[in-house]
Amino acid sequence: MYEMLDIAHVVADLSNVTGEVGTIPVTGTPDVTGTTRAMRTPVVGRFAPTPSGRMHLGNVYAMLAAWLSARAADGRIILRIEDIDQPRVLPDADRWIMDDLTWLGLTWDGEPVYQSQRLDRYADAIRMLSTLSSSTSCSPSVSSATVTADHLTFRTNAIYPCFCSRSDIRAASAPQEGDGFVVYPGTCRRLLQHNPDETRARLEHGDQHSLRLFAPNRNVQFTDRVFGSQTFNLAHDLGDTVIRRADGIVSYQLAVTVDDLDMGVTDVVRGRDLLRSTALQLYIREQLIASGWLADNNCDDSDDSDDRDLSERSDSTVASASVDEVSDNAFVEVSAATSVGVPSFAHLPLIDNAAGKRLAKRQRSLDMGVLRARGVSAHRVIGYCAWLLGLLAQPEPCAARDLIDHFSWERLAANRSDRRVPDDPFADFVGSDDAGAH
Ligand code: GLU
């Protein structure tokens, strides 16, 4: 029987920088397992593809890792189509992704979830975050100015409008190519701080603006299953982050945090370029919970008594997400509908092409459409990805399900360098596999 604790190692510690800033109070009882019924969290993983093109070998490698991580723990996998950035979405790419996943034997559970159908949920999240008081979100050294517009209250220490240029915004909200972070210098936070009348006037005038979430001077620490202990300082390493772009599109960072929380995701697997994003998402997650997100919003189709239940649970949920009680062998807290413990994270080495550049969907030779048309079998693609993950000594054909029993993060953690694949890793096999055959 697979031992769940083998894969349940995560410590999330959102701690203060010594002496410099104030404490974000943790409401609720630190001993979460002592206050309410604790049980093993059922593992919930997710595929989170952006439907901007056909999957390539690097996408399959990440999907295989996510699938194995969940399936090896008898867990579920959610398919979430991350189509929030509509200008990047390609019509039908969601269907190609589903078709390729099915062909590869990478099954998911339930109906796919489309981010584009959850816009109200993200708007609610922004509203909730904007209600945070300075005691929960702010360094006491920054006194907060306030302006109200568009049914939102803007504060220098929570959410505020930013009128800066597009390039700042793009850099802060698109994680796909490289790390993508630019630490925002705080220009519009200072504007609100020192000249709230001008902020108000610009809003009334209809000046285009994004919304940013203030990043306090705090460290976020977590233990990644592949890359080990990670610490990021919110203010210095991330800066105030865009949560809604100037074009009205909600940022990846906000949407993914809301979704992972709402969907009870316990197991996040993705490229190492998102390590820094994880720190930010843990912070947004903590802030959402502090704002009462789970108590006020997580109702689904439940009746009043369910609502009451969830609000009674909310204290312990805050504790489990914001401090370091989630130790190696603790069972994270589970509510009736939603796991609220901090997820475990595994970030993967990136896959580069022969020239040393990260694989992109533009690189057609390694996309599933081309490989399938050339007759490369699903087992060969899976075997190659399993080898990239350190699960096989050689890139031998194999079925995804045959890897489940042998899955572990150890070999990958032992070799975390990015992988480089030749332009045509299957050249020797073209024609030897049946087209479409597993
Ligand atoms: N949609 C993101 C991507 O395709 C996934 C990010 C994540 O796993 O959080 O890169």
mmCIF file with all atom_site columns, N, CA and C and ligand atoms in Angstrom, residues 46 48-50 59 80 82 175-176 252 256 260 268-271 274 281 358 361, ligand 1:
data_model
loop_
_atom_site.group_PDB
_atom_site.id
_atom_site.type_symbol
_atom_site.label_atom_id
_atom_site.label_alt_id
_atom_site.label_comp_id
_atom_site.label_asym_id
_atom_site.label_entity_id
_atom_site.label_seq_id
_atom_site.pdbx_PDB_ins_code
_atom_site.Cartn_x
_atom_site.Cartn_y
_atom_site.Cartn_z
_atom_site.occupancy
_atom_site.B_iso_or_equiv
_atom_site.pdbx_formal_charge
_atom_site.auth_seq_id
_atom_site.auth_comp_id
_atom_site.auth_asym_id
_atom_site.auth_atom_id
_atom_site.pdbx_PDB_model_num
ATOM   1  N N  . ARG A 1 46  ? -3.560 18.646 -10.207 1.00 0.00 ? 46  ARG A N  1
ATOM   2  C CA . ARG A 1 46  ? -4.238 19.299 -11.345 1.00 0.00 ? 46  ARG A CA 1
ATOM   3  C C  . ARG A 1 46  ? -3.328 19.377 -12.560 1.00 0.00 ? 46  ARG A C  1
ATOM   4  N N  . ALA A 1 48  ? -2.962 22.038 -15.515 1.00 0.00 ? 48  ALA A N  1
ATOM   5  C CA . ALA A 1 48  ? -3.410 23.430 -15.679 1.00 0.00 ? 48  ALA A CA 1
ATOM   6  C C  . ALA A 1 48  ? -2.878 24.019 -16.986 1.00 0.00 ? 48  ALA A C  1
ATOM   7  N N  . PRO A 1 49  ? -3.223 23.416 -18.114 1.00 0.00 ? 49  PRO A N  1
ATOM   8  C CA . PRO A 1 49  ? -2.655 23.910 -19.374 1.00 0.00 ? 49  PRO A CA 1
ATOM   9  C C  . PRO A 1 49  ? -3.262 25.230 -19.827 1.00 0.00 ? 49  PRO A C  1
ATOM   10 N N  . THR A 1 50  ? -2.421 26.027 -20.450 1.00 0.00 ? 50  THR A N  1
ATOM   11 C CA . THR A 1 50  ? -2.895 27.236 -21.124 1.00 0.00 ? 50  THR A CA 1
ATOM   12 C C  . THR A 1 50  ? -3.184 26.836 -22.568 1.00 0.00 ? 50  THR A C  1
ATOM   13 N N  . ASN A 1 59  ? 5.487  20.021 -22.212 1.00 0.00 ? 59  ASN A N  1
ATOM   14 C CA . ASN A 1 59  ? 4.180  20.029 -21.541 1.00 0.00 ? 59  ASN A CA 1
ATOM   15 C C  . ASN A 1 59  ? 3.819  18.618 -21.088 1.00 0.00 ? 59  ASN A C  1
ATOM   16 N N  . ARG A 1 80  ? -7.843 21.750 -15.469 1.00 0.00 ? 80  ARG A N  1
ATOM   17 C CA . ARG A 1 80  ? -8.252 23.164 -15.447 1.00 0.00 ? 80  ARG A CA 1
ATOM   18 C C  . ARG A 1 80  ? -7.661 23.852 -16.662 1.00 0.00 ? 80  ARG A C  1
ATOM   19 N N  . GLU A 1 82  ? -6.611 26.889 -18.458 1.00 0.00 ? 82  GLU A N  1
ATOM   20 C CA . GLU A 1 82  ? -6.267 28.249 -18.013 1.00 0.00 ? 82  GLU A CA 1
ATOM   21 C C  . GLU A 1 82  ? -6.372 29.210 -19.198 1.00 0.00 ? 82  GLU A C  1
ATOM   22 N N  . PRO A 1 175 ? 3.515  34.445 -16.632 1.00 0.00 ? 175 PRO A N  1
ATOM   23 C CA . PRO A 1 175 ? 4.576  33.572 -16.134 1.00 0.00 ? 175 PRO A CA 1
ATOM   24 C C  . PRO A 1 175 ? 5.136  32.621 -17.178 1.00 0.00 ? 175 PRO A C  1
ATOM   25 N N  . GLN A 1 176 ? 4.606  32.631 -18.375 1.00 0.00 ? 176 GLN A N  1
ATOM   26 C CA . GLN A 1 176 ? 4.901  31.516 -19.281 1.00 0.00 ? 176 GLN A CA 1
ATOM   27 C C  . GLN A 1 176 ? 6.335  31.476 -19.795 1.00 0.00 ? 176 GLN A C  1
ATOM   28 N N  . TYR A 1 252 ? -2.822 35.790 -13.866 1.00 0.00 ? 252 TYR A N  1
ATOM   29 C CA . TYR A 1 252 ? -2.566 34.366 -13.616 1.00 0.00 ? 252 TYR A CA 1
ATOM   30 C C  . TYR A 1 252 ? -2.419 34.117 -12.112 1.00 0.00 ? 252 TYR A C  1
ATOM   31 N N  . VAL A 1 256 ? -5.012 31.518 -10.361 1.00 0.00 ? 256 VAL A N  1
ATOM   32 C CA . VAL A 1 256 ? -4.512 30.189 -10.002 1.00 0.00 ? 256 VAL A CA 1
ATOM   33 C C  . VAL A 1 256 ? -4.614 29.977 -8.481  1.00 0.00 ? 256 VAL A C  1
ATOM   34 N N  . ASP A 1 260 ? -6.833 27.015 -6.999  1.00 0.00 ? 260 ASP A N  1
ATOM   35 C CA . ASP A 1 260 ? -6.221 25.944 -6.197  1.00 0.00 ? 260 ASP A CA 1
ATOM   36 C C  . ASP A 1 260 ? -6.899 25.853 -4.827  1.00 0.00 ? 260 ASP A C  1
ATOM   37 N N  . VAL A 1 268 ? 0.730  20.440 -6.244  1.00 0.00 ? 268 VAL A N  1
ATOM   38 C CA . VAL A 1 268 ? 1.017  21.298 -7.395  1.00 0.00 ? 268 VAL A CA 1
ATOM   39 C C  . VAL A 1 268 ? 2.341  20.868 -8.018  1.00 0.00 ? 268 VAL A C  1
ATOM   40 N N  . VAL A 1 269 ? 2.305  20.590 -9.311  1.00 0.00 ? 269 VAL A N  1
ATOM   41 C CA . VAL A 1 269 ? 3.510  20.172 -10.046 1.00 0.00 ? 269 VAL A CA 1
ATOM   42 C C  . VAL A 1 269 ? 3.611  21.062 -11.279 1.00 0.00 ? 269 VAL A C  1
ATOM   43 N N  . ARG A 1 270 ? 4.760  21.714 -11.480 1.00 0.00 ? 270 ARG A N  1
ATOM   44 C CA . ARG A 1 270 ? 4.908  22.623 -12.623 1.00 0.00 ? 270 ARG A CA 1
ATOM   45 C C  . ARG A 1 270 ? 6.382  22.978 -12.784 1.00 0.00 ? 270 ARG A C  1
ATOM   46 N N  . GLY A 1 271 ? 6.695  23.790 -13.778 1.00 0.00 ? 271 GLY A N  1
ATOM   47 C CA . GLY A 1 271 ? 8.081  24.124 -14.100 1.00 0.00 ? 271 GLY A CA 1
ATOM   48 C C  . GLY A 1 271 ? 8.740  24.982 -13.028 1.00 0.00 ? 271 GLY A C  1
ATOM   49 N N  . LEU A 1 274 ? 8.333  28.742 -12.071 1.00 0.00 ? 274 LEU A N  1
ATOM   50 C CA . LEU A 1 274 ? 7.246  29.270 -11.234 1.00 0.00 ? 274 LEU A CA 1
ATOM   51 C C  . LEU A 1 274 ? 7.553  29.164 -9.737  1.00 0.00 ? 274 LEU A C  1
ATOM   52 N N  . GLN A 1 281 ? 1.896  33.106 -4.538  1.00 0.00 ? 281 GLN A N  1
ATOM   53 C CA . GLN A 1 281 ? 0.579  32.452 -4.444  1.00 0.00 ? 281 GLN A CA 1
ATOM   54 C C  . GLN A 1 281 ? 0.280  32.015 -3.012  1.00 0.00 ? 281 GLN A C  1
ATOM   55 N N  . ARG A 1 358 ? 14.327 27.340 -23.929 1.00 0.00 ? 358 ARG A N  1
ATOM   56 C CA . ARG A 1 358 ? 13.195 26.599 -23.393 1.00 0.00 ? 358 ARG A CA 1
ATOM   57 C C  . ARG A 1 358 ? 12.224 26.232 -24.522 1.00 0.00 ? 358 ARG A C  1
ATOM   58 N N  . LYS A 1 361 ? 5.720  26.422 -27.610 1.00 0.00 ? 361 LYS A N  1
ATOM   59 C CA . LYS A 1 361 ? 4.713  25.788 -28.459 1.00 0.00 ? 361 LYS A CA 1
ATOM   60 C C  . LYS A 1 361 ? 4.955  26.080 -29.942 1.00 0.00 ? 361 LYS A C  1
HETATM 61 N N1 . GLU B 2 .   ? -1.221 27.620 -17.097 1.00 0.00 ? 1   GLU B N1 1
HETATM 62 C C1 . GLU B 2 .   ? 0.124  27.607 -16.616 1.00 0.00 ? 1   GLU B C1 1
HETATM 63 C C2 . GLU B 2 .   ? 1.043  27.221 -17.742 1.00 0.00 ? 1   GLU B C2 1
HETATM 64 O O1 . GLU B 2 .   ? 0.597  26.631 -18.716 1.00 0.00 ? 1   GLU B O1 1
HETATM 65 C C3 . GLU B 2 .   ? 0.287  26.633 -15.481 1.00 0.00 ? 1   GLU B C3 1
HETATM 66 C C4 . GLU B 2 .   ? 0.795  27.267 -14.290 1.00 0.00 ? 1   GLU B C4 1
HETATM 67 C C5 . GLU B 2 .   ? 0.596  26.446 -13.023 1.00 0.00 ? 1   GLU B C5 1
HETATM 68 O O2 . GLU B 2 .   ? 0.729  25.220 -13.066 1.00 0.00 ? 1   GLU B O2 1
HETATM 69 O O3 . GLU B 2 .   ? 0.291  27.054 -12.022 1.00 0.00 ? 1   GLU B O3 1
HETATM 70 O O4 . GLU B 2 .   ? 2.221  27.523 -17.660 1.00 0.00 ? 1   GLU B O4 1
#
